[in-house]
Amino acid sequence: MSESRTPDTPDMPDWEKRFRAPRVSLPDWAEDAPDRSLFVSNATGTYELYAWDRATGGQRQATDRPNGTTDGVLSPDGAWIWWFDDKDGDEFGIWRRQPFAGGPDEPAVPGLDPSYPAGLALSRDGRTAVVGRSTDEDGTTIHLARTGTGSTDTDTVEIYRHRESAGVGDLSHDGSLIAVEHTEHGDAMHAALRVLRPDGTTVAELDDTKGGTQELGLEVLGFAPVDGDTRLLIGHQRRGRWEPLVWDVATGEETDLALDLPGDVSAEWYPDGSALLVAHGFEARSELFRYDLAARELTRIPTPPGTVSGATARPDGSVEYLWSSAAEPPAVRSTTGAVVLDPPGMACPPSVVVEDAWVEGPGGRIHALIQRPAGATGPLPTVFDLHGGPTWHDSDSFAAGPAAWVDHGYAVVRVNYRGSTGYGRAWTDALKHRVGLIELEDVAAVRDWAVSSGLADPARLILTGASWGGYLTLLGVGTQPEAWALGIAVVPVADYVTAYHDEMESLKAMDRTLLGGTPEEVPERFEASSPLTYVDRVKAPVYISAGVNDPRCPIRQIDNYVKRLETRGATHEVYRYDAGHGSLVVEERIKQVRLELEFAERHLAV
């Protein structure tokens, strides 16, 4: 098939331009030095952290590693950039820091051994850090580190420890209170909250999992940005979806905002603590509001139709936000009307708009997002691109991967199956125990609709996805072998039992929640949900790509699955790359997409 070209670079197809075009994240700014910001960009061909002095306009690349860096935090005083240093994407490492203006990196907390990160909060003066760690040996530990001006004068004290997963939520404005999200009750999908003093003693607790259901979660959204203010903004699920409320941890008073919005709602404080910046997500789109706490008034902040994937209120009252739609590339905008960051270089080509489909399924109405080549009529070769998570959702936002398939003549269907977020707590929680199988029931219902509606050619259906989507791909080609012409699985779970034993501890906790125990305790559930169980039923050619340093979907369990394909003589290809759960290198990502497109071209008559 032909690939589209643009006049300025006639030898480069649009799908490659979408990956190569410079991108920037929403800038994070220092609370007490708002002219100092930190953002992520792929300007050099690898996603790295950049320091930006808004007063002078100067920008500086702060990190430079072969496999990229995206996990970074600016200290509230604007003096330091903290960034997480792992090895080739394995997510196991230590925090380092460097001066905002540049200089050598140093271990931020020398007394702490490497671990998986479990949250970080920094004090306004940059001298105190609350560091969360997760390891297979210790579970979760949280440490209070008081750092000096150099890398050696650091006093570190452990203030929390538990075998189950937990994380640092926030540090109060004056540094006297620490909010922790924890799952000591054993349900990794629904956290409870505890507020500690710096010495580790408990100030307050809030636990919505009590009462037998263990199906109501809480999340920390942030302390009020005022010294001495003991109000903590939290998210709750008491009415069947995520909503914010204000909890005074000193008095126990809860102020329910009861916003009259149909979807999931999150929020953060305006810098003076008088209002909240509210983000509302509903049916794969999102919008912003300002909520005045004194007047209890909600005012819409105009944004274009599509998805706001991040927003922040600035000290002058303006709001900066990262926006995109399926058709329009992302841009960092401001309510002042300005484009906040406009990276130089190649412009990102647009794609096609997304259409909505609602399909009746075994667990209720399923929302699917459809993209097709402009002017094309069906039946078309169709790619079912399944999102990861599973607690995530596809939205009307820009994605270079689906756009590449559309450029090559395919329709793309993305399914917000049960387990997805954004459609209420019951929809997200529905996949317990019959993990994978429930999601695939919804995928099958949408597949049947796509064929009966005339959109999809039943002989040319591709199942694909990354992470949990890759897992569902392998499970789908095994449990629904007649339904799919090809399977393309990216960083998948392939052998659930081996994956459980090799993955990072926080994911073990999630698997125990989803399946109701360990492989030894509920072997029948792990067997029923494992792609390896059905590998001998696979008929479609299968393509698998995997990172050799992946702590989430480790390589050994993928190798076990591939060996079974090899024993059968089944048609398959495997690509292994030297990184973790995905790649932050643009050329590597383009290579992976090109290999997927070529695999489809070889095995599917388009």
XYZ file of C-alpha atoms in Angstrom:
606
model
C 0.000 0.000 0.000
C 1.082 3.550 -0.660
C 2.037 5.836 2.227
C 1.077 9.504 2.384
C 3.763 12.151 1.886
C 3.998 15.855 2.571
C 5.888 18.312 0.347
C 8.543 19.353 2.871
C 9.870 15.823 3.470
C 8.652 13.745 0.535
C 10.668 10.667 1.503
C 9.199 10.349 4.985
C 5.680 8.929 5.459
C 3.295 10.743 7.754
C 3.163 7.866 10.209
C 6.903 8.244 10.880
C 6.591 12.016 11.200
C 4.075 11.563 14.002
C 6.695 9.728 16.033
C 9.620 11.995 15.082
C 7.865 15.333 15.511
C 9.079 17.064 18.694
C 6.689 16.636 21.626
C 6.604 18.254 25.056
C 4.795 17.320 28.253
C 2.824 19.680 30.454
C 5.493 21.682 32.330
C 5.738 21.144 36.074
C 6.575 24.387 37.888
C 8.187 25.095 41.246
C 5.686 26.210 43.877
C 7.912 28.950 45.333
C 9.746 29.754 42.092
C 7.020 29.564 39.424
C 9.311 30.805 36.644
C 11.263 27.563 36.961
C 9.727 24.585 35.156
C 10.525 20.998 34.228
C 9.168 19.162 31.207
C 9.776 16.055 29.084
C 10.597 16.188 25.379
C 11.753 13.889 22.591
C 13.572 16.728 20.803
C 16.847 14.782 20.624
C 15.162 11.541 19.544
C 14.967 10.227 23.101
C 12.510 11.334 25.773
C 14.465 13.285 28.416
C 13.917 15.914 31.122
C 14.397 19.616 30.336
C 14.754 22.630 32.644
C 13.023 25.818 31.532
C 13.588 29.264 33.019
C 10.486 31.183 31.969
C 11.974 34.512 33.058
C 14.841 34.278 30.577
C 13.316 31.793 28.106
C 16.344 29.542 28.529
C 15.898 25.791 28.170
C 18.409 23.109 29.092
C 18.439 19.346 28.656
C 18.839 18.016 32.181
C 19.218 14.267 31.583
C 20.866 12.273 28.836
C 20.677 8.470 28.981
C 20.662 5.888 26.177
C 17.152 4.645 27.024
C 15.676 7.976 28.100
C 14.334 9.543 31.298
C 10.804 10.703 32.100
C 10.442 10.366 35.884
C 11.479 13.700 37.372
C 10.345 16.240 39.980
C 11.242 19.884 40.565
C 11.768 20.845 44.207
C 9.268 23.469 45.454
C 12.026 26.070 45.875
C 13.105 25.499 42.272
C 16.680 24.743 43.294
C 16.864 21.061 42.405
C 15.766 18.619 39.734
C 15.191 15.151 41.141
C 15.135 12.279 38.639
C 14.875 8.517 38.936
C 17.884 6.569 37.675
C 17.190 2.960 36.695
C 19.084 0.567 34.430
C 17.885 0.370 30.830
C 14.216 0.634 31.734
C 14.099 -1.948 34.540
C 12.473 0.637 36.897
C 14.793 -0.399 39.747
C 17.157 2.308 40.925
C 17.707 5.428 43.012
C 16.750 9.098 42.984
C 19.422 11.516 41.832
C 19.367 15.293 41.805
C 21.123 18.165 40.061
C 20.988 21.961 40.424
C 18.309 23.619 38.301
C 20.891 25.739 36.513
C 23.027 22.691 35.735
C 25.829 20.800 37.380
C 26.814 17.284 38.336
C 24.228 14.710 39.361
C 24.465 13.316 42.856
C 22.596 10.625 44.794
C 19.644 12.468 46.314
C 19.354 10.149 49.320
C 22.661 8.270 49.689
C 21.451 6.103 52.553
C 18.746 4.317 50.548
C 19.472 1.219 48.485
C 18.010 0.798 44.976
C 14.323 -0.108 44.749
C 11.216 0.345 42.681
C 9.815 3.849 43.308
C 6.726 4.239 45.493
C 6.193 7.971 45.494
C 8.175 11.074 46.373
C 7.321 14.345 48.128
C 9.691 17.262 48.733
C 9.544 20.080 51.262
C 9.417 23.722 50.202
C 13.022 24.366 51.232
C 14.265 21.272 49.408
C 15.878 19.905 52.576
C 13.304 17.218 53.446
C 12.191 14.384 51.203
C 9.615 11.655 51.786
C 10.723 8.706 49.670
C 8.657 5.586 48.960
C 10.404 2.326 48.067
C 9.181 -1.096 46.989
C 11.211 -4.310 46.909
C 10.425 -8.001 46.808
C 12.200 -8.470 50.155
C 10.709 -5.611 52.176
C 7.392 -4.804 50.532
C 6.844 -1.045 50.814
C 8.915 1.230 53.035
C 8.644 5.010 53.331
C 11.554 7.090 54.545
C 11.985 10.645 55.777
C 15.292 12.038 54.533
C 16.673 15.347 55.706
C 19.273 16.405 53.178
C 21.945 19.040 53.411
C 23.580 21.007 50.651
C 25.866 18.156 49.632
C 25.438 14.499 48.783
C 26.846 13.042 52.005
C 25.143 14.881 54.875
C 21.793 13.087 54.812
C 19.848 11.720 57.794
C 17.297 9.059 56.808
C 14.619 7.500 59.039
C 12.098 4.801 58.131
C 8.570 5.950 59.040
C 6.420 3.247 57.405
C 6.724 -0.423 56.457
C 4.255 -3.037 55.220
C 4.300 -6.118 53.001
C 1.400 -4.868 50.901
C 1.731 -2.066 48.369
C 1.647 1.555 49.485
C 2.915 4.910 48.324
C 3.682 8.483 49.282
C 0.677 10.715 48.655
C 1.819 14.215 49.627
C 3.674 16.357 52.165
C 1.811 19.278 53.736
C 2.834 22.830 52.896
C 4.669 23.308 56.196
C 6.165 19.803 56.180
C 4.354 18.665 59.335
C 2.020 16.060 57.779
C 2.610 13.162 55.394
C -0.249 11.480 53.497
C 0.166 7.805 52.600
C -1.960 5.608 50.340
C -1.870 1.976 51.479
C -3.455 -1.408 50.785
C -2.790 -3.146 54.096
C -6.268 -4.694 53.789
C -4.997 -6.717 50.799
C -7.007 -5.086 48.007
C -4.476 -3.467 45.693
C -7.195 -1.865 43.565
C -8.666 0.214 46.410
C -6.374 2.176 48.703
C -6.989 3.521 52.190
C -5.348 6.672 53.568
C -3.171 7.381 56.596
C -1.680 10.704 57.648
C 1.584 10.580 59.587
C 3.777 13.018 61.432
C 7.445 13.138 60.442
C 8.244 10.818 63.363
C 5.930 8.154 61.900
C 3.083 8.503 64.411
C -0.440 8.492 63.051
C -2.534 11.675 62.897
C -5.612 10.414 61.052
C -6.914 7.512 58.991
C -9.619 7.129 56.367
C -10.598 3.720 55.029
C -13.555 3.207 52.708
C -12.774 -0.491 52.219
C -14.220 -1.382 55.637
C -17.669 -2.885 55.842
C -17.105 -6.104 53.944
C -17.218 -5.006 50.307
C -13.601 -3.795 49.984
C -14.626 -2.085 46.774
C -14.349 1.625 47.633
C -10.990 3.260 47.052
C -9.453 6.561 48.094
C -6.618 8.573 46.586
C -4.531 11.547 47.686
C -4.918 14.628 45.496
C -2.891 17.024 47.633
C -2.638 19.118 50.788
C -3.875 22.707 50.721
C -0.965 24.965 49.612
C -1.091 27.107 52.769
C 1.123 26.927 55.866
C -0.696 25.412 58.830
C -3.635 24.301 56.681
C -4.619 20.730 57.540
C -7.064 20.256 54.647
C -6.281 17.335 52.354
C -7.951 17.026 48.972
C -8.783 13.392 48.278
C -10.637 11.334 45.694
C -13.362 8.878 46.699
C -15.762 6.389 45.039
C -18.730 6.558 47.396
C -21.241 7.319 44.653
C -19.930 4.818 42.147
C -17.362 7.032 40.430
C -14.287 9.076 41.337
C -15.104 12.423 42.974
C -13.124 14.869 45.135
C -13.774 15.903 48.727
C -11.871 17.986 51.261
C -10.826 16.184 54.448
C -9.511 18.170 57.400
C -7.113 15.653 58.890
C -6.904 17.587 62.190
C -10.650 17.761 62.916
C -11.871 14.838 60.823
C -14.380 17.073 59.022
C -15.212 16.007 55.481
C -16.543 18.530 52.971
C -18.334 16.701 50.184
C -18.285 18.829 47.035
C -21.101 16.823 45.380
C -20.321 18.144 41.907
C -23.141 17.516 39.472
C -21.011 15.887 36.787
C -21.741 12.446 35.290
C -18.198 11.102 34.847
C -15.039 10.630 36.907
C -13.804 13.824 38.545
C -10.340 14.717 39.802
C -9.053 18.018 41.152
C -6.066 19.984 42.388
C -5.686 23.189 44.376
C -5.301 26.636 42.916
C -2.044 28.073 44.309
C -3.773 30.270 46.914
C -5.992 27.444 48.213
C -9.243 29.301 47.481
C -10.432 27.162 44.592
C -9.988 23.824 42.862
C -9.052 23.052 39.276
C -11.474 20.272 38.374
C -10.881 17.736 35.592
C -13.963 15.830 34.432
C -13.695 12.749 32.215
C -16.795 11.293 30.591
C -17.253 8.917 27.656
C -13.634 9.215 26.458
C -13.520 13.027 26.510
C -12.561 15.497 29.203
C -13.137 19.088 30.274
C -11.967 21.542 32.937
C -13.753 23.620 35.584
C -12.891 26.046 38.364
C -14.629 25.338 41.671
C -14.771 28.256 44.112
C -14.688 26.737 47.608
C -16.271 29.692 49.415
C -19.097 30.262 46.932
C -19.377 26.546 46.085
C -19.668 27.523 42.423
C -18.489 25.484 39.448
C -17.422 27.423 36.354
C -16.454 25.770 33.086
C -13.023 26.569 31.657
C -13.317 26.573 27.846
C -11.242 23.882 26.138
C -11.666 22.342 22.675
C -13.509 19.018 22.309
C -11.085 16.157 22.911
C -8.918 15.129 25.838
C -7.075 17.155 28.456
C -4.358 14.817 29.672
C -2.944 17.193 32.280
C -3.669 20.651 33.672
C -2.246 23.025 36.259
C -3.334 26.363 37.710
C -0.661 29.072 37.703
C -0.191 31.768 40.389
C -1.789 34.406 38.135
C -4.985 32.345 37.969
C -4.441 31.123 34.421
C -4.585 27.424 33.615
C -2.120 25.558 31.437
C -3.190 22.242 29.962
C -2.013 19.528 27.568
C -4.727 18.923 24.986
C -5.191 16.714 21.937
C -7.837 14.862 19.971
C -7.629 11.763 17.809
C -7.279 14.050 14.784
C -5.171 16.887 16.236
C -1.662 16.473 17.749
C -1.025 17.468 21.365
C -0.281 21.040 22.378
C 0.380 22.731 25.719
C -2.143 25.575 25.861
C -3.112 28.309 28.302
C -6.410 29.953 29.143
C -4.625 33.213 28.272
C -4.815 32.060 24.646
C -1.111 31.366 24.289
C 0.592 28.161 23.262
C 2.834 27.552 26.250
C 5.521 25.415 24.632
C 5.906 25.125 20.874
C 8.868 22.856 20.143
C 10.814 23.742 17.000
C 11.245 21.312 14.159
C 9.010 19.065 12.129
C 5.284 19.620 12.539
C 3.248 16.591 13.548
C 0.770 15.593 10.810
C -2.868 15.281 11.894
C -4.857 12.061 11.685
C -8.550 11.265 11.274
C -11.375 11.955 13.690
C -12.666 9.244 15.966
C -16.226 7.925 15.838
C -18.140 6.525 18.809
C -19.892 3.180 18.886
C -21.983 1.801 21.732
C -22.459 -1.958 21.671
C -24.613 -4.107 23.924
C -22.431 -6.625 25.716
C -22.785 -9.314 28.364
C -22.019 -6.843 31.148
C -23.698 -3.724 29.763
C -23.129 -1.161 27.019
C -19.569 -1.102 25.721
C -17.982 2.067 24.393
C -15.705 1.646 21.356
C -13.736 4.280 19.460
C -13.488 3.866 15.676
C -11.048 5.389 13.191
C -11.035 4.617 9.480
C -9.147 5.944 6.455
C -10.736 9.121 5.096
C -13.426 8.277 2.560
C -13.048 4.526 3.022
C -16.062 2.250 3.040
C -16.183 -1.226 4.492
C -15.692 -3.963 4.921
C -12.108 -3.011 5.817
C -9.148 -4.866 7.274
C -9.534 -3.930 10.907
C -7.175 -3.674 13.847
C -8.585 -4.157 17.336
C -6.063 -2.204 19.403
C -6.600 -3.025 23.107
C -5.414 -0.647 25.815
C -3.228 -1.589 28.736
C -3.831 -1.184 32.428
C -6.304 -2.853 32.679
C -7.481 0.104 34.789
C -7.084 2.643 31.999
C -9.160 3.684 29.001
C -8.807 4.804 25.411
C -9.965 8.343 24.695
C -10.409 10.901 21.965
C -6.727 11.809 22.133
C -3.848 11.730 19.687
C -2.021 8.417 19.302
C 0.622 7.817 16.663
C 0.260 4.019 16.740
C -3.394 3.772 15.666
C -2.815 6.580 13.159
C -0.101 4.481 11.499
C -2.554 1.635 10.924
C -5.116 4.051 9.479
C -2.488 5.437 7.088
C -1.944 1.902 5.815
C -5.604 1.331 4.987
C -6.895 -0.280 8.170
C -9.825 0.643 10.335
C -8.898 0.782 14.020
C -11.274 -0.204 16.807
C -10.395 0.515 20.441
C -12.614 -1.045 23.102
C -13.133 0.275 26.627
C -13.898 -3.192 27.966
C -14.950 -4.006 31.530
C -11.993 -3.114 33.720
C -11.569 0.233 31.989
C -11.717 3.454 33.951
C -14.058 6.337 33.167
C -17.353 4.412 33.179
C -17.958 4.033 36.893
C -16.563 1.920 39.703
C -18.663 -1.163 38.908
C -17.362 -1.274 35.322
C -13.747 -1.007 36.478
C -14.119 -3.628 39.204
C -16.026 -6.168 37.084
C -13.098 -8.273 35.921
C -12.093 -9.926 39.193
C -11.411 -13.678 39.233
C -12.244 -14.299 35.532
C -9.390 -12.034 34.540
C -8.867 -11.595 30.807
C -11.868 -13.690 29.898
C -14.339 -10.967 30.877
C -12.527 -8.317 28.832
C -12.465 -10.615 25.816
C -16.221 -11.173 26.060
C -16.620 -7.434 25.514
C -14.081 -7.424 22.689
C -16.012 -10.262 21.019
C -19.271 -8.306 21.242
C -17.665 -5.275 19.586
C -16.029 -7.510 16.979
C -19.415 -8.989 16.081
C -20.859 -5.475 15.785
C -17.960 -4.322 13.602
C -18.552 -7.211 11.193
C -22.352 -6.976 11.125
C -22.253 -3.206 10.635
C -20.145 -3.604 7.520
C -17.092 -1.874 8.971
C -14.796 -4.888 9.376
C -13.866 -7.721 7.027
C -14.228 -10.896 9.154
C -11.354 -12.562 7.284
C -8.944 -9.690 8.015
C -9.177 -8.968 11.724
C -6.015 -8.224 13.710
C -5.906 -8.354 17.503
C -3.158 -6.240 19.044
C -2.202 -4.292 22.141
C 0.617 -3.509 24.544
C 1.097 -4.571 28.165
C -2.363 -5.694 29.356
C -3.499 -5.235 25.760
C -0.687 -7.583 24.707
C -1.830 -10.070 27.338
C -5.398 -9.921 26.012
C -4.050 -10.393 22.492
C -2.331 -13.686 23.327
C -5.264 -14.829 25.442
C -7.646 -13.874 22.639
C -5.900 -15.743 19.821
C -5.921 -18.809 22.097
C -9.469 -18.664 23.438
C -11.039 -17.274 20.237
C -8.858 -18.970 17.587
C -11.413 -18.686 14.779
C -12.009 -14.986 15.286
C -8.617 -13.476 14.503
C -6.423 -13.550 11.412
C -3.342 -12.207 13.242
C -2.163 -11.485 16.760
C 0.414 -8.780 17.496
C 1.315 -8.685 21.188
C 3.613 -5.999 22.613
C 5.238 -6.529 26.049
C 2.545 -9.065 27.022
C 1.819 -11.385 29.887
C 2.097 -14.781 28.185
C 2.571 -17.257 31.048
C 0.647 -15.866 34.019
C 2.193 -18.081 36.704
C 5.794 -17.366 35.715
C 4.960 -13.689 35.201
C 3.620 -13.520 38.757
C 6.790 -14.959 40.251
C 9.112 -12.712 38.202
C 7.292 -9.360 38.225
C 7.740 -6.412 40.593
C 6.091 -6.719 44.013
C 3.401 -4.084 43.444
C 2.114 -6.045 40.447
C 2.090 -9.256 42.476
C -0.261 -7.475 44.858
C -2.488 -6.415 41.965
C -2.613 -9.978 40.629
C -3.553 -11.320 44.058
C -6.404 -8.805 44.133
C -7.601 -9.604 40.621
C -7.390 -13.381 40.922
C -8.103 -13.773 44.637
C -4.753 -15.189 45.709
C -1.380 -16.487 44.574
C -0.834 -19.172 41.905
C -0.445 -21.682 44.725
C -3.703 -20.596 46.403
C -5.940 -20.333 43.311
C -4.145 -22.364 40.614
C -7.323 -22.923 38.615
C -7.864 -19.163 38.164
C -4.311 -18.533 37.025
C -4.599 -21.435 34.609
C -7.901 -20.220 33.179
C -6.511 -16.704 32.684
C -3.094 -17.613 31.287
C -2.409 -17.426 27.524
C -0.005 -20.365 27.929
C -2.980 -22.613 28.751
C -4.403 -22.072 25.258
C -1.210 -21.827 23.206
C -1.849 -25.141 21.432
C -5.180 -23.800 20.109
C -3.626 -20.757 18.419
C -4.147 -20.756 14.634
C -3.283 -17.193 13.679
C 0.285 -16.070 12.999
C 1.587 -14.365 16.138
C 4.074 -11.516 16.485
C 5.541 -10.695 19.910
C 7.860 -7.856 20.925
C 9.375 -7.677 24.397
C 11.866 -5.668 26.420
C 14.565 -7.827 27.958
C 14.653 -5.621 31.107
C 10.886 -5.431 31.607
C 9.892 -5.752 35.312
C 6.164 -5.699 34.526
C 5.931 -8.387 31.846
C 9.259 -10.174 32.351
C 11.059 -11.870 29.484
C 11.245 -15.417 30.946
C 7.482 -15.952 30.830
C 7.398 -14.735 27.219
C 10.180 -17.151 26.330
C 8.117 -19.989 27.840
C 5.220 -19.133 25.522
C 7.461 -18.786 22.473
C 9.022 -22.185 23.117
C 5.574 -23.758 23.001
C 4.896 -22.045 19.670
C 8.231 -23.328 18.377
C 7.465 -26.880 19.503
C 4.217 -26.785 17.539
C 5.842 -25.260 14.499
C 3.321 -22.409 14.727
C 3.856 -19.333 12.605
C 5.334 -16.646 14.795
C 7.985 -13.942 15.026
C 9.644 -12.496 18.119
C 11.496 -9.212 18.523
C 13.455 -8.552 21.701
C 14.895 -5.115 22.439
C 17.244 -3.816 25.114
C 14.889 -1.782 27.291
C 12.014 -2.247 29.716
C 8.242 -1.944 29.431
C 8.368 -0.009 26.175
C 10.975 2.293 24.693
C 11.628 6.023 25.108
C 13.837 6.098 22.006
C 12.015 7.402 18.925
C 13.970 5.343 16.372
C 13.367 2.181 18.371
C 9.657 2.886 18.575
C 9.476 3.503 14.825
C 11.346 0.257 14.218
C 8.830 -1.636 16.335
C 5.823 -0.172 14.529
C 7.428 -0.833 11.150
C 8.003 -4.487 12.116
C 4.346 -4.796 13.146
C 3.118 -3.257 9.888
C 5.403 -5.500 7.830
C 4.263 -8.588 9.730
C 0.662 -7.731 8.931
C 1.485 -7.090 5.274
C 3.187 -10.483 4.941
C 0.412 -12.471 6.566
C -2.742 -10.559 5.678
C -3.936 -9.797 2.170
C -4.819 -6.108 2.384
